[in-house]
mmCIF file of C-alpha atoms in Angstrom:
data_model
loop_
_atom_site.group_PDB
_atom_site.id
_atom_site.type_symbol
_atom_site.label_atom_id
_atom_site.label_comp_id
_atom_site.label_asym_id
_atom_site.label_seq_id
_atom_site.Cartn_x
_atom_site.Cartn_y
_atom_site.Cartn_z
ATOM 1 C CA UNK A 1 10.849 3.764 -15.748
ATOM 2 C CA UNK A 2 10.087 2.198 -12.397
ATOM 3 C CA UNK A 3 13.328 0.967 -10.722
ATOM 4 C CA UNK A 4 11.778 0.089 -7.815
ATOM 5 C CA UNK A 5 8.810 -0.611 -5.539
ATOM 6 C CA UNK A 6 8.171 -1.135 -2.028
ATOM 7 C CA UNK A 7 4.122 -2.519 -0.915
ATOM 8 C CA UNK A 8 3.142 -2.081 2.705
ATOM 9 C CA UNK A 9 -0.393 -1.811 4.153
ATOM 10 C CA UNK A 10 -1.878 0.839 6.149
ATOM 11 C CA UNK A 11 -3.503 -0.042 9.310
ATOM 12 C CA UNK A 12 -3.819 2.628 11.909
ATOM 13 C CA UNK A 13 -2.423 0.472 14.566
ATOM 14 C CA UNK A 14 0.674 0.123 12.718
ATOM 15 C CA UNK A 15 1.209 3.566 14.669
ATOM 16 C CA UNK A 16 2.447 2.548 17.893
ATOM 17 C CA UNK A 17 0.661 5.167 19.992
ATOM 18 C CA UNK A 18 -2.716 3.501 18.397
ATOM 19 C CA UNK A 19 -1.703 0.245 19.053
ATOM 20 C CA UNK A 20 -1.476 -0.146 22.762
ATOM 21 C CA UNK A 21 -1.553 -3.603 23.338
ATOM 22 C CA UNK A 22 -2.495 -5.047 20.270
ATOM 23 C CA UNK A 23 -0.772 -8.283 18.471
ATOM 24 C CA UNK A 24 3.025 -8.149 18.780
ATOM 25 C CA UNK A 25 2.517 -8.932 14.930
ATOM 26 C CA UNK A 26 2.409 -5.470 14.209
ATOM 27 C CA UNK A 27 5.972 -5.160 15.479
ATOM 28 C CA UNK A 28 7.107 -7.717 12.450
ATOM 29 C CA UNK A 29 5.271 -5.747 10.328
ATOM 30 C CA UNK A 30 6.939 -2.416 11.199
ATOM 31 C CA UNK A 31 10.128 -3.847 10.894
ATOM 32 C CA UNK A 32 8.917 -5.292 7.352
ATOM 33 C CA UNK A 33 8.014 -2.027 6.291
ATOM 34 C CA UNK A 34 10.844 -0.404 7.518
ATOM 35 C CA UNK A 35 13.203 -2.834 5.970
ATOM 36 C CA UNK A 36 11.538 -2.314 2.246
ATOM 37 C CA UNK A 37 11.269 1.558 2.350
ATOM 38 C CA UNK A 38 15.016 0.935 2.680
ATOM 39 C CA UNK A 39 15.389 -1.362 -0.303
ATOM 40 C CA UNK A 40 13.706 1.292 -1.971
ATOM 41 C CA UNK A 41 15.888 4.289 -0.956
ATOM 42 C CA UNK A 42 18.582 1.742 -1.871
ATOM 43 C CA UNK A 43 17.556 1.710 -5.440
ATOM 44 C CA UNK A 44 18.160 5.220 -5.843
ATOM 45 C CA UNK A 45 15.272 6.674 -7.579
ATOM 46 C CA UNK A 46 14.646 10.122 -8.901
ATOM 47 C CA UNK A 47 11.390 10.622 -8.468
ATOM 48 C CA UNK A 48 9.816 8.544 -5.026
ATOM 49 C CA UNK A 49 5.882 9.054 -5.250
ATOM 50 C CA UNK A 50 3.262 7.518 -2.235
ATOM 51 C CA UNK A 51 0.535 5.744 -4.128
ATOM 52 C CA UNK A 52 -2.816 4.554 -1.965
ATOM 53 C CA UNK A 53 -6.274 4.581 -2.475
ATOM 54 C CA UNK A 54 -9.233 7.367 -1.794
ATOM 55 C CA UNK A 55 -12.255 8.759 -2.353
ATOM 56 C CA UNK A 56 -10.668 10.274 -5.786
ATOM 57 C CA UNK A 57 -7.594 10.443 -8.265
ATOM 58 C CA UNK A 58 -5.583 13.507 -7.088
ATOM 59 C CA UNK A 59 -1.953 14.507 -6.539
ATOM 60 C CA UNK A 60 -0.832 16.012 -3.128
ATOM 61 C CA UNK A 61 2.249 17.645 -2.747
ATOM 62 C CA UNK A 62 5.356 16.102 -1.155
ATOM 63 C CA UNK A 63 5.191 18.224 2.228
ATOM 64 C CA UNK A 64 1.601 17.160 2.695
ATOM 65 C CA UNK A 65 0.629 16.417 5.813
ATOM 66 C CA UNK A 66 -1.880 13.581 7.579
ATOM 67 C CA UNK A 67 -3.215 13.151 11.214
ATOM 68 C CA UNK A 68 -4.677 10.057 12.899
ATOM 69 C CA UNK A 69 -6.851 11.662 14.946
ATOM 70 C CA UNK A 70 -9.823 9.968 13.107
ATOM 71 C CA UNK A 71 -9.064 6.900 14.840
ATOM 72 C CA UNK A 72 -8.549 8.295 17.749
ATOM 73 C CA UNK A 73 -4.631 9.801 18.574
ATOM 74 C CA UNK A 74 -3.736 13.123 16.775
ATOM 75 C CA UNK A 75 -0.649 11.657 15.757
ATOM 76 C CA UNK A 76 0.697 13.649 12.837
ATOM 77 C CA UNK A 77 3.026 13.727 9.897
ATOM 78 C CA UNK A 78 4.213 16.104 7.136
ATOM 79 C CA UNK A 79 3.643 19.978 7.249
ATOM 80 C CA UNK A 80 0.947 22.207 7.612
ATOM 81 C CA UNK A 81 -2.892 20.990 8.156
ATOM 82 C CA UNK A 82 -3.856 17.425 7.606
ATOM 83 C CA UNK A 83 -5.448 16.995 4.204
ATOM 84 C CA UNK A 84 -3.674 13.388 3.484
ATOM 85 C CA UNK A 85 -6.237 10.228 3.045
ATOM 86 C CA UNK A 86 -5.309 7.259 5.561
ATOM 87 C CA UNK A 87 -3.054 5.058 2.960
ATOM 88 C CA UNK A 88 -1.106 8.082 2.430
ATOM 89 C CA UNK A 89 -0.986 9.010 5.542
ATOM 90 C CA UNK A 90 0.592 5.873 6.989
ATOM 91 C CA UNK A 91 3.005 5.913 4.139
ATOM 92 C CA UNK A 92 4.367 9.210 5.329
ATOM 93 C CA UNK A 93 4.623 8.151 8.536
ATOM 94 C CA UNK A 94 6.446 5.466 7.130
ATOM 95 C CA UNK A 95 8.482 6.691 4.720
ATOM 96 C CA UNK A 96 9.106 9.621 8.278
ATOM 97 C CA UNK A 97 10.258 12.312 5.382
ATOM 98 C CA UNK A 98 8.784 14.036 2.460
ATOM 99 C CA UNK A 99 8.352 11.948 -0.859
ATOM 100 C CA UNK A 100 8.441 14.045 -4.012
ATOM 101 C CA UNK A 101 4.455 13.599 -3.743
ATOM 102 C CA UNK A 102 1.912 11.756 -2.779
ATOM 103 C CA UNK A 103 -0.755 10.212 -6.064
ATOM 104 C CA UNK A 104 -4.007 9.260 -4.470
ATOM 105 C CA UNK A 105 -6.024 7.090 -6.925
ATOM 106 C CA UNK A 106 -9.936 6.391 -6.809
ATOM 107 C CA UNK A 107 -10.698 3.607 -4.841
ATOM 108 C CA UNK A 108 -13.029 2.591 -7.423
ATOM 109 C CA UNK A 109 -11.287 3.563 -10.312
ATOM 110 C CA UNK A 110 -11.441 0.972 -13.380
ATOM 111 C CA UNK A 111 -8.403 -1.243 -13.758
ATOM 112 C CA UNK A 112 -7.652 0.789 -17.185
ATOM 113 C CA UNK A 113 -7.760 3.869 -15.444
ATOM 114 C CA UNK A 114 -5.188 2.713 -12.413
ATOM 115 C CA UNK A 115 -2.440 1.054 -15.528
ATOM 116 C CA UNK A 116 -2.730 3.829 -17.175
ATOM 117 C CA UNK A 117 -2.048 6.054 -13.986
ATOM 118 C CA UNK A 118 1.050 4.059 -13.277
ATOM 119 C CA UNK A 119 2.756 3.958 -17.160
ATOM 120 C CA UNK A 120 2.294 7.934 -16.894
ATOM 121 C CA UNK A 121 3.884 7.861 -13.320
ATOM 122 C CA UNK A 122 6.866 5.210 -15.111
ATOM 123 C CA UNK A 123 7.104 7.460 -17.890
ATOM 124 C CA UNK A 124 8.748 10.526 -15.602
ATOM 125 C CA UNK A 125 12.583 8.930 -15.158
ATOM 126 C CA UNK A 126 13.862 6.352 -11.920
ATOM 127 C CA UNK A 127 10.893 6.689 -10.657
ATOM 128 C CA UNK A 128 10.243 4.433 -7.041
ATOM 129 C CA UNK A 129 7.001 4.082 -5.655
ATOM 130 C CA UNK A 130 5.711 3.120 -2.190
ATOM 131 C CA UNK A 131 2.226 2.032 -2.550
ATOM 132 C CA UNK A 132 0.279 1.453 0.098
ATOM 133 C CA UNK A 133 -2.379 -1.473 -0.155
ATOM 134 C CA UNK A 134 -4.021 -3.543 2.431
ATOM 135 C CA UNK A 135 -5.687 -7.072 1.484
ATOM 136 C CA UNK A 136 -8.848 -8.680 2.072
ATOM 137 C CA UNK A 137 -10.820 -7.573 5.039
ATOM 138 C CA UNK A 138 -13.124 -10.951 4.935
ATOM 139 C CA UNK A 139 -10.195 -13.703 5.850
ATOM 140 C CA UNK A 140 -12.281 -14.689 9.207
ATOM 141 C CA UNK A 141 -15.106 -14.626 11.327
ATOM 142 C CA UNK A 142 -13.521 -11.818 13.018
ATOM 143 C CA UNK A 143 -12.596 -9.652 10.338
ATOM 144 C CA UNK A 144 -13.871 -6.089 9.757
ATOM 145 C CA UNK A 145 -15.880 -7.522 6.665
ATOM 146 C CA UNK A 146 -16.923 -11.121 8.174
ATOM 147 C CA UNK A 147 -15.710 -14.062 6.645
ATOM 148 C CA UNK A 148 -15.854 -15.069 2.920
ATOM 149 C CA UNK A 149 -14.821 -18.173 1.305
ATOM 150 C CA UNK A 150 -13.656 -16.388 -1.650
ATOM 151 C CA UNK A 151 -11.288 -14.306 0.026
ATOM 152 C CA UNK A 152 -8.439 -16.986 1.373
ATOM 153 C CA UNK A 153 -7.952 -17.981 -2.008
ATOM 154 C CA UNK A 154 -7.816 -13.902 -3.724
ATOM 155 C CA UNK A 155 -5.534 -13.395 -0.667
ATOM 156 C CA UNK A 156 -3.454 -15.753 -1.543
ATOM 157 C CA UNK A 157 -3.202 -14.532 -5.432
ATOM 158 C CA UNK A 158 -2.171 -11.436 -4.501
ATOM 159 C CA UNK A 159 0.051 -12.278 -1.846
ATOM 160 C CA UNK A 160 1.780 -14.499 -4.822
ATOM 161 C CA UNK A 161 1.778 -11.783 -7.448
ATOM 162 C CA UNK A 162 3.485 -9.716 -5.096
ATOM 163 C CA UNK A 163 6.302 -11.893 -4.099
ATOM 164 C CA UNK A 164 6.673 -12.878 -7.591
ATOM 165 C CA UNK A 165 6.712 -9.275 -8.693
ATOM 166 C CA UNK A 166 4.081 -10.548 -11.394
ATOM 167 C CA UNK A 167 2.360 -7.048 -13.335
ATOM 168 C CA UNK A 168 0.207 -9.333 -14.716
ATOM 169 C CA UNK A 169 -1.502 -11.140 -12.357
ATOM 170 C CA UNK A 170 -2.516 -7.256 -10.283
ATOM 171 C CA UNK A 171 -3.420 -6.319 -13.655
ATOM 172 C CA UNK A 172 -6.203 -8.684 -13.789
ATOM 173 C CA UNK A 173 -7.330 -8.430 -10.380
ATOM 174 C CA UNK A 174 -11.396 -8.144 -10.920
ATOM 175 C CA UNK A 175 -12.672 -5.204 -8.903
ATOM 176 C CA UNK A 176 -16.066 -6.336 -8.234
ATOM 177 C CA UNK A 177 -14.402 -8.990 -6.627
ATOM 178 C CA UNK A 178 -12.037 -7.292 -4.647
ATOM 179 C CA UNK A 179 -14.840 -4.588 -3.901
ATOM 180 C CA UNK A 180 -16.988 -7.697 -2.730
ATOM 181 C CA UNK A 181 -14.092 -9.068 -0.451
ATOM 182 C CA UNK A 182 -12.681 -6.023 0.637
ATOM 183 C CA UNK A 183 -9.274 -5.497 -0.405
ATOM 184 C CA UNK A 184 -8.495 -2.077 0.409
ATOM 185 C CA UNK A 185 -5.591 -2.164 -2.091
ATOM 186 C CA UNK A 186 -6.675 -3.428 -5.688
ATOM 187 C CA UNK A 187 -6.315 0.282 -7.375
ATOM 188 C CA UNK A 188 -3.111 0.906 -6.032
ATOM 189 C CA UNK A 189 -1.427 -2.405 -6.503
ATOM 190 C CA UNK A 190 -2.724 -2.057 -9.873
ATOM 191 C CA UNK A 191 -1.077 1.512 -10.836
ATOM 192 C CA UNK A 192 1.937 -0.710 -9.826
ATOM 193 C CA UNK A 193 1.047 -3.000 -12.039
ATOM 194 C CA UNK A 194 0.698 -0.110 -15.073
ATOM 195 C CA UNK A 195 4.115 1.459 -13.779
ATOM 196 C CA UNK A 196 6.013 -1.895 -14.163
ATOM 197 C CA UNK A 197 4.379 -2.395 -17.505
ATOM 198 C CA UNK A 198 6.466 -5.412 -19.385
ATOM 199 C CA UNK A 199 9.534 -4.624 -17.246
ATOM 200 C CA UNK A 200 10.955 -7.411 -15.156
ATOM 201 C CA UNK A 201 11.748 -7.467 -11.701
ATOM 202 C CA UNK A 202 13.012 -9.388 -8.359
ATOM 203 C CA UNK A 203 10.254 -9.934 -6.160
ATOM 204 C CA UNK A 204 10.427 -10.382 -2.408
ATOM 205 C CA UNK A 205 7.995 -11.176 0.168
ATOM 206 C CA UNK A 206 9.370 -9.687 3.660
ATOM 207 C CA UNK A 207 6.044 -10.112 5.813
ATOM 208 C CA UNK A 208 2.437 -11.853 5.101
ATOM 209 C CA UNK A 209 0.150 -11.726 8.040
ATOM 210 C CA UNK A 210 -3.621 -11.356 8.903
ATOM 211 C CA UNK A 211 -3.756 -10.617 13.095
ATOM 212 C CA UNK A 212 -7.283 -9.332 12.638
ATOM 213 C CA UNK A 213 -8.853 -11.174 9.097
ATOM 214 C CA UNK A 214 -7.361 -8.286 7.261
ATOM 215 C CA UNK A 215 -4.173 -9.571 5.080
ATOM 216 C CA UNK A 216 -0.997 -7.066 5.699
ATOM 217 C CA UNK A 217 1.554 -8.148 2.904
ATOM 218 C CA UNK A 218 4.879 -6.558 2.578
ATOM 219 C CA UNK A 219 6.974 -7.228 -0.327
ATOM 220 C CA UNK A 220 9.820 -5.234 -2.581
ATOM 221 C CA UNK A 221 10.342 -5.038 -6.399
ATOM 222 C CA UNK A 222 13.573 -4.551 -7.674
#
């Protein structure tokens, strides 16, 4: 069963030797993420397992490493070479130890395909996950994805779900929709959703920010 979650996003300049002199936002959010990994630990789990989106649905083991050098500092984390995707990546440099592994799930994978990933993850004991998800890309003019009039409004619907720790409502997320808008994290808020299942749990928002039209949520379910 899942006993606990923690949600943080995965910007590269949440590293600090990307970020240089970029919005002092992205200290809050450090400290967010920082403070819900440790809710998490707190919870005790028996299995903790890294969930974030990529090109495909694999498992990679829990000394896996990642590197940023694709955005431009070779900062690295884990062991060995860097094979670990970007969400995963950040949430090992996060997370700054090894999880018992890290689940990478299709970006585009169907909804049914990401709950039913999650109930088989739920189904291996206390299981905790840290899944890394990042929101719309489209909130302003700015953004990476321009702006959208659509995506305030999704933003805000998962920004609720999460701080209401309501399955449900990531369950339906629509992924044309969220492929339209961007939202980097609809198929790994949604194997939360399949992990949590009918379970019920304390939700709490600890950060919900946007510095560059991209929406950085952190939250914890208990």
């Amino acid at each position: 069963m899942l006993v606990a979650a923690a949600v943080c996003p995965h910007p590269p300049l949440i590293v600090p030797e990307l970020a240089g002199a970029a919005a002092p936002e992205l200290d809050e959010l450090r400290a967010a993420c920082a403070r819900a990994i440790a809710e998490l630990r707190a919870a005790h789990p028996d299995v903790l397992v890294v969930v974030g989106a990529a090109p495909q649905t694999r498992v990679y083991g829990g000394r896996s490493a990642g590197s940023m050098a694709p955005w431009g500092v070779d900062v690295r984390t884990g062991h060995g070479e860097p094979t670990l995707p970007l969400p995963l990546t950040i949430g090992r440099w996060l997370l700054d130890d090894d999880p018992d592994r890290f689940q990478a799930v299709a970006a585009d994978a169907s909804p049914a395909a990401c709950l039913a990933l999650g109930r088989d993850l739920a189904a291996e004991g206390r299981v905790g996950l840290l899944v890394m998800a990042d929101g719309s890309a489209c909130l302003t003019e700015k953004a990476p994805g321009y702006y959208d009039p659509a995506a305030p409004p999704y933003q805000e619907m998962i920004v609720r779900a999460i701080a209401e720790a309501d399955a449900g409502a990531l369950a339906a997320l629509d992924p044309g929709k969220a492929e339209r808008l961007w939202v980097g994290g609809r198929a790994a808020l949604q194997v939360l959703a399949g992990a949590a299942g009918e379970g019920r749990y304390d939700g709490r928002l600890l950060a919900d920010i946007a510095p560059y039209g991209v929406g950085y949520v952190v939250g914890v379910w208990r």
